[in-house]
PDB file of C-alpha atoms in Angstrom:
ATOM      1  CA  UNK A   1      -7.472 -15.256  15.076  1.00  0.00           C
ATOM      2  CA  UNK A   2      -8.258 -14.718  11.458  1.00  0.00           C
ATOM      3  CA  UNK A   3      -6.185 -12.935   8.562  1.00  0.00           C
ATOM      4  CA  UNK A   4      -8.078 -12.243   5.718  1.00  0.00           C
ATOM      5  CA  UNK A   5      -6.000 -11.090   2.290  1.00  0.00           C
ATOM      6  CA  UNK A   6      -7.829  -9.490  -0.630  1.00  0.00           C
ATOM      7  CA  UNK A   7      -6.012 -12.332  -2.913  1.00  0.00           C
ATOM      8  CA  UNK A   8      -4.468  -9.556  -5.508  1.00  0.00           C
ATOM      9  CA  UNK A   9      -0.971 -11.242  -5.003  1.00  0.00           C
ATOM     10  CA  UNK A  10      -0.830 -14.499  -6.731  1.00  0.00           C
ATOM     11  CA  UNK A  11       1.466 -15.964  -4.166  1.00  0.00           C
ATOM     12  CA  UNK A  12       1.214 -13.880  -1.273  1.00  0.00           C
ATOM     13  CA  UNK A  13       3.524 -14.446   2.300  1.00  0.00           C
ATOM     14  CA  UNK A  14       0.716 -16.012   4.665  1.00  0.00           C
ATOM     15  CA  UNK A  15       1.112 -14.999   7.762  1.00  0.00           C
ATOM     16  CA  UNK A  16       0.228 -17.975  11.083  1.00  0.00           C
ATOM     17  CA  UNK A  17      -2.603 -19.283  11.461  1.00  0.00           C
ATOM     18  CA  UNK A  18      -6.437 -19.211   9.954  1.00  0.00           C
ATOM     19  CA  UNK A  19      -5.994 -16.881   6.694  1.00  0.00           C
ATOM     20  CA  UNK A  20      -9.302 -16.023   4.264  1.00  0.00           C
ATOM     21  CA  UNK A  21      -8.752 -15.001   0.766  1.00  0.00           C
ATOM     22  CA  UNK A  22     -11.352 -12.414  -1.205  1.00  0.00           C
ATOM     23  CA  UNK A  23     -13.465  -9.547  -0.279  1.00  0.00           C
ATOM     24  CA  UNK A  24     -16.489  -9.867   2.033  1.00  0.00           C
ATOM     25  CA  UNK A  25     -18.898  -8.361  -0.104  1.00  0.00           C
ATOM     26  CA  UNK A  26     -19.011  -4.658   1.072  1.00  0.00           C
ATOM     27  CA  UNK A  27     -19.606  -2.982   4.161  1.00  0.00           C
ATOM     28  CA  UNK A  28     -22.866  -5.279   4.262  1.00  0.00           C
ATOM     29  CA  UNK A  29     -21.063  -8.511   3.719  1.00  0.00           C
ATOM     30  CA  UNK A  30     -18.610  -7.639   6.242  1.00  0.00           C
ATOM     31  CA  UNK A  31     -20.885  -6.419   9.108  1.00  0.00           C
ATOM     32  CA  UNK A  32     -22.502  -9.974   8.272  1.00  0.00           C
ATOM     33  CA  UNK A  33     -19.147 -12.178   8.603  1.00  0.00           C
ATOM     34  CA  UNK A  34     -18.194  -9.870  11.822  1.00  0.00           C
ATOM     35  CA  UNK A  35     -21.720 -10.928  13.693  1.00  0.00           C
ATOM     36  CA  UNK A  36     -21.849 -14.769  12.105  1.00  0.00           C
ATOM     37  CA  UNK A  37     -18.156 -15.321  13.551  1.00  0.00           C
ATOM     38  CA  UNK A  38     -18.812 -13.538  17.030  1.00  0.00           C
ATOM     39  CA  UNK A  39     -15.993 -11.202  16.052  1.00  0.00           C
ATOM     40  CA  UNK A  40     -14.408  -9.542  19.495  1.00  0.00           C
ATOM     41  CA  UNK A  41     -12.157  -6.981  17.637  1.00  0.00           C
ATOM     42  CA  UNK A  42     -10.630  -5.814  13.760  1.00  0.00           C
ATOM     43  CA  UNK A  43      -7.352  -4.796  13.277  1.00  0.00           C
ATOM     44  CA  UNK A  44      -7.244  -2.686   9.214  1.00  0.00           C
ATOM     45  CA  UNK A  45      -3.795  -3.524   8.220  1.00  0.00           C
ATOM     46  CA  UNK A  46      -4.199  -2.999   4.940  1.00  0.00           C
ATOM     47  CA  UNK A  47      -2.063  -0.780   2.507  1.00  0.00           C
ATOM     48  CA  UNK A  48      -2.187   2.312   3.004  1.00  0.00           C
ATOM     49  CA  UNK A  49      -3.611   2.845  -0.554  1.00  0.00           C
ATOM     50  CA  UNK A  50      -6.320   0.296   0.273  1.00  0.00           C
ATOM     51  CA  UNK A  51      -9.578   2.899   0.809  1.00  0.00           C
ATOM     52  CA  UNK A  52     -12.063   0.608   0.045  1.00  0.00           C
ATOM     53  CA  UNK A  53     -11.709  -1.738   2.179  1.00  0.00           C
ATOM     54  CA  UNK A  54     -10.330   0.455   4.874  1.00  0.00           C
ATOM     55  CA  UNK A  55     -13.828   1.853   4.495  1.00  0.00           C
ATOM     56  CA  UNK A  56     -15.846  -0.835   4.390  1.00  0.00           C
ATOM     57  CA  UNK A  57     -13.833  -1.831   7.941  1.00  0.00           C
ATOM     58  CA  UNK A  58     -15.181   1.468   9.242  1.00  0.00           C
ATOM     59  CA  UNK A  59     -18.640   1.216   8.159  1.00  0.00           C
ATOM     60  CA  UNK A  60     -19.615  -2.448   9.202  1.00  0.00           C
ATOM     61  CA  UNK A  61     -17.626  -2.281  12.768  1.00  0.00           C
ATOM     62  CA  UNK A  62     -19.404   0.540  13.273  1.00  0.00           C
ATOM     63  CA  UNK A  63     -22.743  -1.178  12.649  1.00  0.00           C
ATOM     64  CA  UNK A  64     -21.600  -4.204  14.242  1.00  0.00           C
ATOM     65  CA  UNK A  65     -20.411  -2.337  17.381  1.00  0.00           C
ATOM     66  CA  UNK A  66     -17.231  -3.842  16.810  1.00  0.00           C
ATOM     67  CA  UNK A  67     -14.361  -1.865  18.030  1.00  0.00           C
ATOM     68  CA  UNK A  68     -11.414  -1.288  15.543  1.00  0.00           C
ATOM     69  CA  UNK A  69      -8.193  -0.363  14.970  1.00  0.00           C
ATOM     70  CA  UNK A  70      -5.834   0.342  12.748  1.00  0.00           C
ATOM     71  CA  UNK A  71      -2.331  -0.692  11.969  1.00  0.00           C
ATOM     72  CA  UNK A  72      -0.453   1.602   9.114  1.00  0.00           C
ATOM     73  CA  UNK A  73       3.195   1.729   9.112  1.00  0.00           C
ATOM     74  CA  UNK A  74       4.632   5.289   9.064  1.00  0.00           C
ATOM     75  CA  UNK A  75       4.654   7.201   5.420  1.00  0.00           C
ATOM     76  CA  UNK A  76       7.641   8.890   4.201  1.00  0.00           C
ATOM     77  CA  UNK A  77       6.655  12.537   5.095  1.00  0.00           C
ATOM     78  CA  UNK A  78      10.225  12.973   7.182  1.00  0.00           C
ATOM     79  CA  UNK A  79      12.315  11.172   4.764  1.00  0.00           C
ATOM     80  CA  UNK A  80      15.471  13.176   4.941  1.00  0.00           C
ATOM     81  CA  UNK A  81      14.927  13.567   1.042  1.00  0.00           C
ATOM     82  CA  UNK A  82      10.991  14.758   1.168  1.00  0.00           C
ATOM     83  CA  UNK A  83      11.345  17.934   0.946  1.00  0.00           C
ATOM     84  CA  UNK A  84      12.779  17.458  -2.866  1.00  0.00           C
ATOM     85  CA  UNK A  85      10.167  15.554  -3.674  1.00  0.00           C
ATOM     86  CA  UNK A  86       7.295  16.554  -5.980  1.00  0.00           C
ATOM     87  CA  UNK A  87       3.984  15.789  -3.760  1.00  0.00           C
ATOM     88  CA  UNK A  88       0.556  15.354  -5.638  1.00  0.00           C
ATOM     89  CA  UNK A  89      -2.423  14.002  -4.863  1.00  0.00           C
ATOM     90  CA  UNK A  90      -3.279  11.304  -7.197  1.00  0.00           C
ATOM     91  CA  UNK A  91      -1.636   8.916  -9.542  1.00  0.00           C
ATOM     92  CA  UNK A  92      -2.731  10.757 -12.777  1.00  0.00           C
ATOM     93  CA  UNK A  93      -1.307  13.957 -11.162  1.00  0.00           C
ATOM     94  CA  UNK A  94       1.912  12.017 -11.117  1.00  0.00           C
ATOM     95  CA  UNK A  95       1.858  10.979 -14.405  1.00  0.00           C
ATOM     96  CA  UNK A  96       1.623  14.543 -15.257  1.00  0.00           C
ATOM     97  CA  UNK A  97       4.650  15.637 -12.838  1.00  0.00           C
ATOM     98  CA  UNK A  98       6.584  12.623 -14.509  1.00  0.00           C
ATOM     99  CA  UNK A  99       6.545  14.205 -17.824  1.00  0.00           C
ATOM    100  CA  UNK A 100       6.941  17.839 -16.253  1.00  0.00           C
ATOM    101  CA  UNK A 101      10.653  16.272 -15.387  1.00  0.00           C
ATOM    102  CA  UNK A 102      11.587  13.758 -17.334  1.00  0.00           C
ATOM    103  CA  UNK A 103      11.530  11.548 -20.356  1.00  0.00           C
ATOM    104  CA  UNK A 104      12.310   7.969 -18.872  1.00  0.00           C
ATOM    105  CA  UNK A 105      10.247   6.899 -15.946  1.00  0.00           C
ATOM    106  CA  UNK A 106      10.766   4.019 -13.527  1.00  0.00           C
ATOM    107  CA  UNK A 107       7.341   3.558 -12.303  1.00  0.00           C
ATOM    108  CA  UNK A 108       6.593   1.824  -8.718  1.00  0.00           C
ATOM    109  CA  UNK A 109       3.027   2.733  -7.691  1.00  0.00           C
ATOM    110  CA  UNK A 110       1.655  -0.898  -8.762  1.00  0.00           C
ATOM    111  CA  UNK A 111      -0.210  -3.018 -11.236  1.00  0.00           C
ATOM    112  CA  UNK A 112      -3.545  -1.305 -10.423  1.00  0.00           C
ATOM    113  CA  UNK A 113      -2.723   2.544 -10.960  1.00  0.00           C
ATOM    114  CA  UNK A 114      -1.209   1.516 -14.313  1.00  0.00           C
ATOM    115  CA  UNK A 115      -4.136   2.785 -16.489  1.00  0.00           C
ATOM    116  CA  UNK A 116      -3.462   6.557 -14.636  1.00  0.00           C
ATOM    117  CA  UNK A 117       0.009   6.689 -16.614  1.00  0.00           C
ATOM    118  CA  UNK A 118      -1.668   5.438 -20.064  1.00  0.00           C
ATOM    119  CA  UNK A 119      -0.506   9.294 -20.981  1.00  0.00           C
ATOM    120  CA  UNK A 120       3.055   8.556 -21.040  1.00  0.00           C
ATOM    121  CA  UNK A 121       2.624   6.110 -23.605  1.00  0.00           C
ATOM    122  CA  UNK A 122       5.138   7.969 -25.932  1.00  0.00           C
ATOM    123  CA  UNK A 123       7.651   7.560 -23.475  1.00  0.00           C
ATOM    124  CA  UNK A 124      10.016   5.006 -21.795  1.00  0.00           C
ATOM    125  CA  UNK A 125       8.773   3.390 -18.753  1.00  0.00           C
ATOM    126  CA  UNK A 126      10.057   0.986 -16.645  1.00  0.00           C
ATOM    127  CA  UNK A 127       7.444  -0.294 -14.826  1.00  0.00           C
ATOM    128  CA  UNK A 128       8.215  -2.655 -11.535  1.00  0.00           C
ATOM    129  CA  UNK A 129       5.424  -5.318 -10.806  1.00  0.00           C
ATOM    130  CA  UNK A 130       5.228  -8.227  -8.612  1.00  0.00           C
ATOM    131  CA  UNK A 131       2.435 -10.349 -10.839  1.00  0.00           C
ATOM    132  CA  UNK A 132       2.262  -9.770 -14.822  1.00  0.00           C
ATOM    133  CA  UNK A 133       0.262  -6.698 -15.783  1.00  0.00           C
ATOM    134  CA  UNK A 134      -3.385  -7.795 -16.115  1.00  0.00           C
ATOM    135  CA  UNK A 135      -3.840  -5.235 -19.589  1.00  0.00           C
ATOM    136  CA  UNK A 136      -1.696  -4.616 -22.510  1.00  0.00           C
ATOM    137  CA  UNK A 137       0.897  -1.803 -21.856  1.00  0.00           C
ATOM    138  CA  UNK A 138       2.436   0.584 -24.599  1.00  0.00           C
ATOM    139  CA  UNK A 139       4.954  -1.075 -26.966  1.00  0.00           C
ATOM    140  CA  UNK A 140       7.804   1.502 -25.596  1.00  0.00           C
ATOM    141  CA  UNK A 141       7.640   0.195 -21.956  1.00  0.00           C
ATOM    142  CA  UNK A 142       9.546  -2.604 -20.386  1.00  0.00           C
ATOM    143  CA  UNK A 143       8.043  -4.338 -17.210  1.00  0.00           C
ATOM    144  CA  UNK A 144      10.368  -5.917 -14.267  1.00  0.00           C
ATOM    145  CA  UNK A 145       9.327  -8.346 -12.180  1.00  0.00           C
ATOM    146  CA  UNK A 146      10.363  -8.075  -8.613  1.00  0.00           C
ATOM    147  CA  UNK A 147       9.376  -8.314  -4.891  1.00  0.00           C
ATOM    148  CA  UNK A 148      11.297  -6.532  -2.596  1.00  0.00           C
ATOM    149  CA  UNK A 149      13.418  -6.305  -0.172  1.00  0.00           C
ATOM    150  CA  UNK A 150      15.804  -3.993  -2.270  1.00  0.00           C
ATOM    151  CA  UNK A 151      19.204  -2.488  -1.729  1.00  0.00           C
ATOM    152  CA  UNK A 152      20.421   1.037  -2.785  1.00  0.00           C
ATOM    153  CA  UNK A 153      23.134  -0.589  -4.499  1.00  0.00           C
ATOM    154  CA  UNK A 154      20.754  -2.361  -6.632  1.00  0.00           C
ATOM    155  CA  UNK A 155      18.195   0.105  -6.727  1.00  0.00           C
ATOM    156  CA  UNK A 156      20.666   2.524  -8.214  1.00  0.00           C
ATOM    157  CA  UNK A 157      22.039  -0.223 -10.447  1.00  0.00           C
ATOM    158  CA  UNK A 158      18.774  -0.920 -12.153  1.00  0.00           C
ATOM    159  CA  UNK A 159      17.943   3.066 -12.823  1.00  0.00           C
ATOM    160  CA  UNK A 160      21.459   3.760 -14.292  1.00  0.00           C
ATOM    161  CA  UNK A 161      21.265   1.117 -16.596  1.00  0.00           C
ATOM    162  CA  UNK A 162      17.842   1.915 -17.957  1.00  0.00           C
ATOM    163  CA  UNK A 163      19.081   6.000 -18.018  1.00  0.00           C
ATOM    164  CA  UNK A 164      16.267   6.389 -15.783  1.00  0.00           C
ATOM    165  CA  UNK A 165      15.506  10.563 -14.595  1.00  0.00           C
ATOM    166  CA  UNK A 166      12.155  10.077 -12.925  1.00  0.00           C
ATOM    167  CA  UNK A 167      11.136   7.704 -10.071  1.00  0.00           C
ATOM    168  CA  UNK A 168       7.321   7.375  -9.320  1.00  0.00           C
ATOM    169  CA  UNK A 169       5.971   6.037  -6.350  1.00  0.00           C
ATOM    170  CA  UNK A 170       3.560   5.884  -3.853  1.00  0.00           C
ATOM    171  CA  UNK A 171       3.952   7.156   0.159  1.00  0.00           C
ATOM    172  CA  UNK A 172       3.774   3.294   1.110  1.00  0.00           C
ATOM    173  CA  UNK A 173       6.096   4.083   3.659  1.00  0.00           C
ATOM    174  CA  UNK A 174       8.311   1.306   5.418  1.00  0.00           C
ATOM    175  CA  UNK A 175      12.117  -0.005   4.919  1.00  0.00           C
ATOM    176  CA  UNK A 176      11.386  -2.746   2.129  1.00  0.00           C
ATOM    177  CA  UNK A 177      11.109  -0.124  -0.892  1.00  0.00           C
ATOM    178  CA  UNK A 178      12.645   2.711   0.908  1.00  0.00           C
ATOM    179  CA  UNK A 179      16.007   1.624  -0.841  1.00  0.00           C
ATOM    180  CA  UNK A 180      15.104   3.609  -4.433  1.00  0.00           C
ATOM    181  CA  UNK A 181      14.198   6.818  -2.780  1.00  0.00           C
ATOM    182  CA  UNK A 182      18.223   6.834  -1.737  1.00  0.00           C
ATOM    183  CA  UNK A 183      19.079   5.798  -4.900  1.00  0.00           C
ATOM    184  CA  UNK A 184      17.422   8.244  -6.713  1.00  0.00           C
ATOM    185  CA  UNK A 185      18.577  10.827  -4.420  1.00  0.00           C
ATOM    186  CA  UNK A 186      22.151  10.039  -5.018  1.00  0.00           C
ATOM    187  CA  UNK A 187      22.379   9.776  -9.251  1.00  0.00           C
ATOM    188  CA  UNK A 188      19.922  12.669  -9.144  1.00  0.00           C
ATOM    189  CA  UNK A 189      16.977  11.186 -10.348  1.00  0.00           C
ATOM    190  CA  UNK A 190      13.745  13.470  -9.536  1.00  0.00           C
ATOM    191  CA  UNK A 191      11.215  11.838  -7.374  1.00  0.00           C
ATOM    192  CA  UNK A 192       7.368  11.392  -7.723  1.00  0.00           C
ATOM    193  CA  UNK A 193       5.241  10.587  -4.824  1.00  0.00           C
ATOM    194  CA  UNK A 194       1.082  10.085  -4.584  1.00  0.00           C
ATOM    195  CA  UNK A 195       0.105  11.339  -0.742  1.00  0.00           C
ATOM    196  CA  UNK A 196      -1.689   8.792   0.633  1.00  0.00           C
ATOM    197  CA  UNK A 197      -5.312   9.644   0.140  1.00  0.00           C
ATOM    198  CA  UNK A 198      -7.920  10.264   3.694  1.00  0.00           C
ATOM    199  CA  UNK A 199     -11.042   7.341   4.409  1.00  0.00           C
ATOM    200  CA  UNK A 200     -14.096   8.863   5.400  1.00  0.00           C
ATOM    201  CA  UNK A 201     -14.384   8.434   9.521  1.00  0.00           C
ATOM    202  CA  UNK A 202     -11.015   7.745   9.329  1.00  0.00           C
ATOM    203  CA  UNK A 203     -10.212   9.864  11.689  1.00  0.00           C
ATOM    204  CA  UNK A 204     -11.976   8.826  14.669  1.00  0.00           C
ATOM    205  CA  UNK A 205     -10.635   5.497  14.411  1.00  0.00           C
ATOM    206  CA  UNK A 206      -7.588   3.989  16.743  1.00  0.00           C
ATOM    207  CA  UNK A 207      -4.400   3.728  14.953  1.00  0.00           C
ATOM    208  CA  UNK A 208      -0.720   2.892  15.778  1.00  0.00           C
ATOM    209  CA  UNK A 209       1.981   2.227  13.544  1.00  0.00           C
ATOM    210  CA  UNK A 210       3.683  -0.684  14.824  1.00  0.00           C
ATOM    211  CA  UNK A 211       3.086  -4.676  14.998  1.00  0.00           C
ATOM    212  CA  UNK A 212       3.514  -4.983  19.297  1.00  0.00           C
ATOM    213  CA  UNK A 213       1.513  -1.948  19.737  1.00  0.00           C
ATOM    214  CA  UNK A 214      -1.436  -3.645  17.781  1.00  0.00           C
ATOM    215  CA  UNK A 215      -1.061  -6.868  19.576  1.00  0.00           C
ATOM    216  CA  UNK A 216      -1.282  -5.141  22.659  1.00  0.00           C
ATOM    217  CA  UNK A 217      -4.450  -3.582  21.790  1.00  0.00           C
ATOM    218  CA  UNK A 218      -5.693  -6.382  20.527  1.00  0.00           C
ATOM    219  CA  UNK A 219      -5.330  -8.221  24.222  1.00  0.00           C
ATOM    220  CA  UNK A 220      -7.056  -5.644  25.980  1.00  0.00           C
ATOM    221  CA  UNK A 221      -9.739  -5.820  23.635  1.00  0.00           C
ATOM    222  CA  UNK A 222     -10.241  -9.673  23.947  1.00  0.00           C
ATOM    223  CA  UNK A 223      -9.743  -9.347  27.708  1.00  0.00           C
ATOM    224  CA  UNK A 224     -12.571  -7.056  27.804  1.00  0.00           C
ATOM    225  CA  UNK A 225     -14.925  -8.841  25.350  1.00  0.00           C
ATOM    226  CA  UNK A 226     -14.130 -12.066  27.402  1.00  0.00           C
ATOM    227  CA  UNK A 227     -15.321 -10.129  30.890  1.00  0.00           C
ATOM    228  CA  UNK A 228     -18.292  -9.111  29.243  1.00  0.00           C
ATOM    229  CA  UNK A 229     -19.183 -12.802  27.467  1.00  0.00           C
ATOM    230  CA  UNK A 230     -18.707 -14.285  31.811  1.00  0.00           C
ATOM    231  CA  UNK A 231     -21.049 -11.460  32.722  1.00  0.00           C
ATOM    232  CA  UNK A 232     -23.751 -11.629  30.046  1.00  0.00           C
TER     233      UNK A 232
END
């Protein structure tokens, strides 16, 4: 088995055994790497937030006849608090809603979507990364560096110190960065979240949401493309 990471983390967790580092070159280059290496099966577990590759995934199996599947954790749609929340669609939508409600934004929706919030530059932002910001950022924000896991405790810590009245983030989903949507909720800080946007084809592609479930399907698939290897 192969993991391959994009390489946008400098020191990213690397999960067991063979891992690849950089992009494939499109859906062309990865068709060609899936037929070279006599792929049997794909598993997309990529961020949510990830479309391009999630796309290229699509195209090339699909012209490589390989099957795939993917692997997304749950989003935060039925958070008990997600109802409060002001939805939009994209992260310069957000920035807009940010200023709608406040005046001193902690901002969590990662180094990349930074030059959709270059709008609030006459504000405070406190802008959470895990690797240095790869541009120059307004003189009146302050950057943290942290990687999770968090804690509400801390979480509500960090945005009380910094007077913060407007959280935006992304719907990553999962437990690790769940901890600031509490926090927020409970000092009454408004919250900001991006829907996570649709791949093309998407939808006719295999998904589950947990770890087991994908290593199950994974075993069937390799089961099958190992009967029909004997019988070729």
């Amino acid at each position: 088995m192969t993991s391959s990471l994009a390489g946008r983390v400098v020191d990213p967790a690397l999960p067991l055994g063979e891992v690849r580092i950089g992009g494939f070159g499109g859906p062309a280059g990865l068709d060609d790497y899936l037929r070279r290496n006599d792929i049997a099966a794909v598993v997309d577990a990529t961020h949510p937030f990830a479309t391009t590759i999630s796309a290229a995934a699509i195209t090339a199996c699909a012209a490589s006849s390989v099957p795939l599947l993917r692997l997304t954790r749950p989003g935060w749609t039925t958070h008990p608090d997600a109802g409060s929340w002001r939805w939009v669609d994209t992260h310069a939508d957000a920035a807009v809603a940010a200023r709608e409600l406040g005046a001193r934004i902690f901002l969590t929706t990662g180094r990349t979507t930074l030059p959709s919030f270059t709008a609030l530059s006459d504000l405070f932002v406190l802008v959470r990364l895990v690797d240095a910001a790869d541009r120059p950022l307004p003189t009146g924000w302050e950057v943290i560096r942290a990687r999770g896991t968090y804690t509400v405790d801390g979480e509500t810590r960090l945005m009380t110190t910094h007077g913060i009245d407007v959280l935006v983030t992304k719907d990553s989903g999962g437990a690790m960065t769940a901890p600031k949507l509490a926090a927020a909720a409970e000092i009454g800080v408004s919250t900001v979240v991006v829907r996570r946007p649709m791949v093309a084809g998407s939808a006719d592609v295999a998904q589950v949401g947990t770890v087991d479930q994908a290593v199950q399907w994974i075993l069937r698939r390799v089961e099958t493309y190992g009967t029909t290897q004997a019988s070729s």
